[in-house]
Coordinates of C-alpha atoms in Angstrom, one line a residue:
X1 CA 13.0 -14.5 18.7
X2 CA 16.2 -14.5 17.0
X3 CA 15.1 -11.3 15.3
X4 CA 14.2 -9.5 18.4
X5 CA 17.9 -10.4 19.7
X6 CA 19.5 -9.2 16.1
X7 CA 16.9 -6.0 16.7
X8 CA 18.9 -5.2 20.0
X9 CA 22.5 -5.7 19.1
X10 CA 21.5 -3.2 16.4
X11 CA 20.2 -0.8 18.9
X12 CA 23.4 -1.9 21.4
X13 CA 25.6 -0.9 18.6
X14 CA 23.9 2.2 17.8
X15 CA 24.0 3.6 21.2
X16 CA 28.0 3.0 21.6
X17 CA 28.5 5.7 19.3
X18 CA 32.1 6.1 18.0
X19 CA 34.2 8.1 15.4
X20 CA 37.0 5.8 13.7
X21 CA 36.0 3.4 17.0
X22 CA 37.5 6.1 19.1
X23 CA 34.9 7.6 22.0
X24 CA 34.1 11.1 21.1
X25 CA 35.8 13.3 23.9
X26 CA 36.2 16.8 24.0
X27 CA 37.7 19.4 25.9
X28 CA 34.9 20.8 28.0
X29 CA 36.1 24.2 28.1
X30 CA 36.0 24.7 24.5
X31 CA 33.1 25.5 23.3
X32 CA 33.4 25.4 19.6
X33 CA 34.7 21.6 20.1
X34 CA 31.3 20.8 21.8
X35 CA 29.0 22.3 19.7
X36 CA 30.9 20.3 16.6
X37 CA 30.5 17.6 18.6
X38 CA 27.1 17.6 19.5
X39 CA 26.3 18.7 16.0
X40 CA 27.9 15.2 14.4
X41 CA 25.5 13.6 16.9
X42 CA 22.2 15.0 16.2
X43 CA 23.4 14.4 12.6
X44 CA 24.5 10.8 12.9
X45 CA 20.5 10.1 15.1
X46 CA 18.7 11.7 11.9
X47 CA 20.7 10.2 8.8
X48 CA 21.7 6.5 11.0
X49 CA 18.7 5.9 13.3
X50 CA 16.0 7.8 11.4
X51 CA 17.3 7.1 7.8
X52 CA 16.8 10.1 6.3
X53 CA 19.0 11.8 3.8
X54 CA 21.0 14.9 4.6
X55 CA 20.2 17.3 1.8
X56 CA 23.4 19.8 1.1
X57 CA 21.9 22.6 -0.9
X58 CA 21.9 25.6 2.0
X59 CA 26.1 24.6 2.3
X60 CA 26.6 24.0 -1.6
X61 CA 24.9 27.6 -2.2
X62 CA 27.4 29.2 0.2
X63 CA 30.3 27.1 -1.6
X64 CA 28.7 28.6 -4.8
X65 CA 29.6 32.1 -3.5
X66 CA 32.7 31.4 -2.1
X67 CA 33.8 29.4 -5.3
X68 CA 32.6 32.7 -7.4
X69 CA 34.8 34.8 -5.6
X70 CA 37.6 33.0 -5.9
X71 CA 37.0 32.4 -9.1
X72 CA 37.2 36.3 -10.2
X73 CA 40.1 36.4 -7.7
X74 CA 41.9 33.7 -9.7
X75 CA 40.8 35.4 -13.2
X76 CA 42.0 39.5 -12.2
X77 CA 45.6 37.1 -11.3
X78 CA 46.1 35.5 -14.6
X79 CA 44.5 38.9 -16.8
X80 CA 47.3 40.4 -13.9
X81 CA 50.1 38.2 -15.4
X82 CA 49.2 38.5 -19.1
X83 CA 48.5 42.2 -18.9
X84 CA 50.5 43.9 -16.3
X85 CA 49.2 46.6 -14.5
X86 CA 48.2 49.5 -15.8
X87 CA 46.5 47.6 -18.7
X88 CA 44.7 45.5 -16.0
X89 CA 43.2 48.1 -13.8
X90 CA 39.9 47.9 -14.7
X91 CA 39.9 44.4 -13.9
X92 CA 42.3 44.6 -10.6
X93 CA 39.0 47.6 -9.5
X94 CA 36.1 44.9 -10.9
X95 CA 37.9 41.9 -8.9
X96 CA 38.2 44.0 -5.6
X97 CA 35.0 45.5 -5.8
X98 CA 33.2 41.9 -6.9
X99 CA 34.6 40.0 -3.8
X100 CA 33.3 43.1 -1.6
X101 CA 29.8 42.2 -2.9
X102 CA 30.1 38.7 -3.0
X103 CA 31.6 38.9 1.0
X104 CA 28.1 40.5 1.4
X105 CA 26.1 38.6 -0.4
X106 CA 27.9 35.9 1.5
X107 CA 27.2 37.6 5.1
X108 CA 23.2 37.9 4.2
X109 CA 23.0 34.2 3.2
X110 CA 24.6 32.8 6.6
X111 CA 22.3 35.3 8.3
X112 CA 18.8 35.1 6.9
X113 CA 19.1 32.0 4.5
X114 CA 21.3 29.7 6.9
X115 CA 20.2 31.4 10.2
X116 CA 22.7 28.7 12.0
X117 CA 21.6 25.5 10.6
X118 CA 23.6 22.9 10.1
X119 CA 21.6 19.9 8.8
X120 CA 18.3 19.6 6.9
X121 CA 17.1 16.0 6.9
X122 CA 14.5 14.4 4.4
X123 CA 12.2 11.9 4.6
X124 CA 10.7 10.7 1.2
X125 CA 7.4 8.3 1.1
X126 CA 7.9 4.9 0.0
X127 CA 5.4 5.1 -2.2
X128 CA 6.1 8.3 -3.6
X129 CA 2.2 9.5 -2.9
X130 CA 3.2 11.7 -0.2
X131 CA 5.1 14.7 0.2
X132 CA 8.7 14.8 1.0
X133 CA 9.0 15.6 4.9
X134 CA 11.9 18.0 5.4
X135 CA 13.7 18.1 8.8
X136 CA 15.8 21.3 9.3
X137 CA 18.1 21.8 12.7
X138 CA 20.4 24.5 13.9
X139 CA 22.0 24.8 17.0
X140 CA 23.7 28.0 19.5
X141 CA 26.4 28.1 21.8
X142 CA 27.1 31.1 23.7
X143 CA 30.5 31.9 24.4
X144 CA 31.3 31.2 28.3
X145 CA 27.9 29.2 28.4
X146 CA 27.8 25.2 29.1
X147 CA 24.0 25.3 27.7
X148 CA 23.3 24.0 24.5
X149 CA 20.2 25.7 21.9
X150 CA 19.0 23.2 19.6
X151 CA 15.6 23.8 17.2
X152 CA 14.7 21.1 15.3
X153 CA 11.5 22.3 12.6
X154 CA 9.5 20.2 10.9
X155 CA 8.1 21.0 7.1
X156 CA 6.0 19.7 4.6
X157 CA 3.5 20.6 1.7
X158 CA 0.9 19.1 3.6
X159 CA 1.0 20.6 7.3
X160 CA 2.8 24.5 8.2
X161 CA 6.0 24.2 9.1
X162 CA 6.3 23.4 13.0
X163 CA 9.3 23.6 15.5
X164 CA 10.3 22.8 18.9
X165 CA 13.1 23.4 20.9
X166 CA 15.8 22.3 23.4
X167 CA 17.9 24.3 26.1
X168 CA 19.4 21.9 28.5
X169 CA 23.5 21.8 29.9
X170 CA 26.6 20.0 28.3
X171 CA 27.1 18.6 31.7
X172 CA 23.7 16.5 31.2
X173 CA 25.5 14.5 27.6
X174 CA 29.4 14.5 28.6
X175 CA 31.1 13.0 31.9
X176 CA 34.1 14.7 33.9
X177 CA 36.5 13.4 31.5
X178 CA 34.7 15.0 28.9
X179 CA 33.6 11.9 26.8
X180 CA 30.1 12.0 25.1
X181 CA 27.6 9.5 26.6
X182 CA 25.5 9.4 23.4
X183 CA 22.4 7.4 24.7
X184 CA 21.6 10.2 27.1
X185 CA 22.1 12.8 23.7
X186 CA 20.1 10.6 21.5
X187 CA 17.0 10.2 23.7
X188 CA 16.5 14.0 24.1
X189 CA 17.2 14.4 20.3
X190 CA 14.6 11.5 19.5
X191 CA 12.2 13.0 22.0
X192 CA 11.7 16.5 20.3
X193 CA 12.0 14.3 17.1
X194 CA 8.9 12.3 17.9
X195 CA 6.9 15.7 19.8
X196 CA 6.5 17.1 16.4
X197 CA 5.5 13.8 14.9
X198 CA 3.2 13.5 17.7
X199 CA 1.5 17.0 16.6
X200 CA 1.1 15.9 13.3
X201 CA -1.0 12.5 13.6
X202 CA -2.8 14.6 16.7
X203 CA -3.8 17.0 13.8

């Protein structure tokens, strides 16, 4: 009995989410603010109530670029210093032309490699028989719109890869003073969570 009671104080405390024990509030009107917010949410359900690790490799490869670009930036500076121009003009043409590749590069990962996700979510078995269940999520704002795009995919080497989606209004998570009532957020975040488990023990 004691244990159920612990169970729901868990739960209690879950629900009253808080950053630095402040409520999460937002200005409304902004959209960029409540898209980050809504973001840390769906983030804080799949890593704090779900357990699953956050895997950073899609950001750390667009780090990667950005850190090689300003790495060559950084390198045509100090070959700049020792050897002023014009002895450095090969390297001052090679530095300008590499960051216009690399900004590229950079464009076509964000587009077709990141395609707006912002979290992908493992699960690993226990017992390390099964695969690793991978939990990818990306999100869309329009500008001017209060409704929120959210796709949450599931993946794994043993089923293909499955998705399902949300569209509903901000007004439906935040009240008039803009504060996020995260028990209404996380029950429509754990409902298209549990849909796609649902397919995969129907299949």
């Amino acid at each position: 009995m004691a244990h159920g009671k612990g169970d729901k104080v868990e739960k209690s405390k879950f629900l009253k989410w808080s950053l630095n024990d402040k409520a999460v509030t937002v200005d409304k009107w902004d959209g960029s603010a409540v898209k980050n917010a809504l973001d840390d949410a769906v983030r804080k359900v799949f890593t704090e109530k779900f357990r699953y690790v956050e895997n950073h490799n899609l950001i750390d490869g667009r780090l990667g670029i950005c850190f090689l670009a300003v790495g060559i930036a950084i390198w045509a500076l100090a070959f700049d210093y020792i050897q002023p121009f014009p002895q450095s003009r090969s390297v001052l043409i090679f530095s300008v032309v590499s960051y216009f590749i690399l900004m590229g590069v950079l464009t076509f990962y964000t587009t077709f490699a990141e395609k707006g996700i912002f979290l992908v979510a493992v699960k690993k078995d226990d017992a390390g028989i099964d695969p690793d269940q991978v939990w990818r999520v990306s999100s869309q704002m329009k500008r001017f719109d209060d409704v929120y795009h959210l796709v949450v995919s599931y993946s794994s080497k043993k089923s293909p890869p499955r998705e399902t989606k949300l569209q509903k209004s901000i007004a439906s998570w935040f009240d008039e003073n803009g504060v996020l009532v995260f028990s209404l957020f996380e029950e429509d975040v754990s409902r298209l969570h549990n849909s796609l488990l649902s397919e995969k023990k129907e299949k």
